[in-house]
CSV table of C-alpha atoms in Angstrom, one decimal:
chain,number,residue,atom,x,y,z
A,1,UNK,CA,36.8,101.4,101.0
A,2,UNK,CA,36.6,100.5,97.5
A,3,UNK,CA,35.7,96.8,98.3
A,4,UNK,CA,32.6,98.9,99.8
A,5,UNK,CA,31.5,100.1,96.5
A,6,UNK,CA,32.4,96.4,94.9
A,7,UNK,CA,29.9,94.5,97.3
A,8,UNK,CA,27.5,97.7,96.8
A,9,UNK,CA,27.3,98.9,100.3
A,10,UNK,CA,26.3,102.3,101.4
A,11,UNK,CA,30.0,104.8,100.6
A,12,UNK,CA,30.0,108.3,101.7
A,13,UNK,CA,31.6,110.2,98.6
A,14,UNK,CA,34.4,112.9,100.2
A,15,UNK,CA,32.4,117.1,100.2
A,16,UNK,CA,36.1,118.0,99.5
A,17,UNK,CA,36.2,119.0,95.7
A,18,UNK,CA,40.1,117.5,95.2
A,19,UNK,CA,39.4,114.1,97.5
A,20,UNK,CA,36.1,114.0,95.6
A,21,UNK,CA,38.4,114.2,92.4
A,22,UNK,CA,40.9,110.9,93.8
A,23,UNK,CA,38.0,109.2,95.2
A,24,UNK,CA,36.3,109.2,91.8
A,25,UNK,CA,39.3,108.0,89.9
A,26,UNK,CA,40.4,105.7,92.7
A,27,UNK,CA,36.7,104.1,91.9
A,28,UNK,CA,37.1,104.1,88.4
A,29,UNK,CA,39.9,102.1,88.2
A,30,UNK,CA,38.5,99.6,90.7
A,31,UNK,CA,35.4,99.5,88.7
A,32,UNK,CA,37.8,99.2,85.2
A,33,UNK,CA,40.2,96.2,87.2
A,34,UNK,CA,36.8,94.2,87.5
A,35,UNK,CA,35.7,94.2,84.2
C-alpha cells in the first residue's frame, strides 16, 4: 500500500475518520524514510 503512493499510483485514502488518522501517519513516515 504505501509502495502505491511511493511509485505515485492511484491510493484510495480510508472514509473512516481514525484509519484516515493511521493511514496518514503511516504515509508520512514513508514519505519522511525516503527523504
Amino acid at each position: 500500500e504505501l509502495w502505491e503512493i511511493v511509485l505515485g499510483s492511484d491510493t484510495n485514502i480510508p472514509v473512516d475518520e481514525e484509519a484516515k488518522k493511521k493511514w496518514m501517519i503511516k504515509a508520512g513516515k514513508a514519505l519522511f524514510a525516503i527523504k
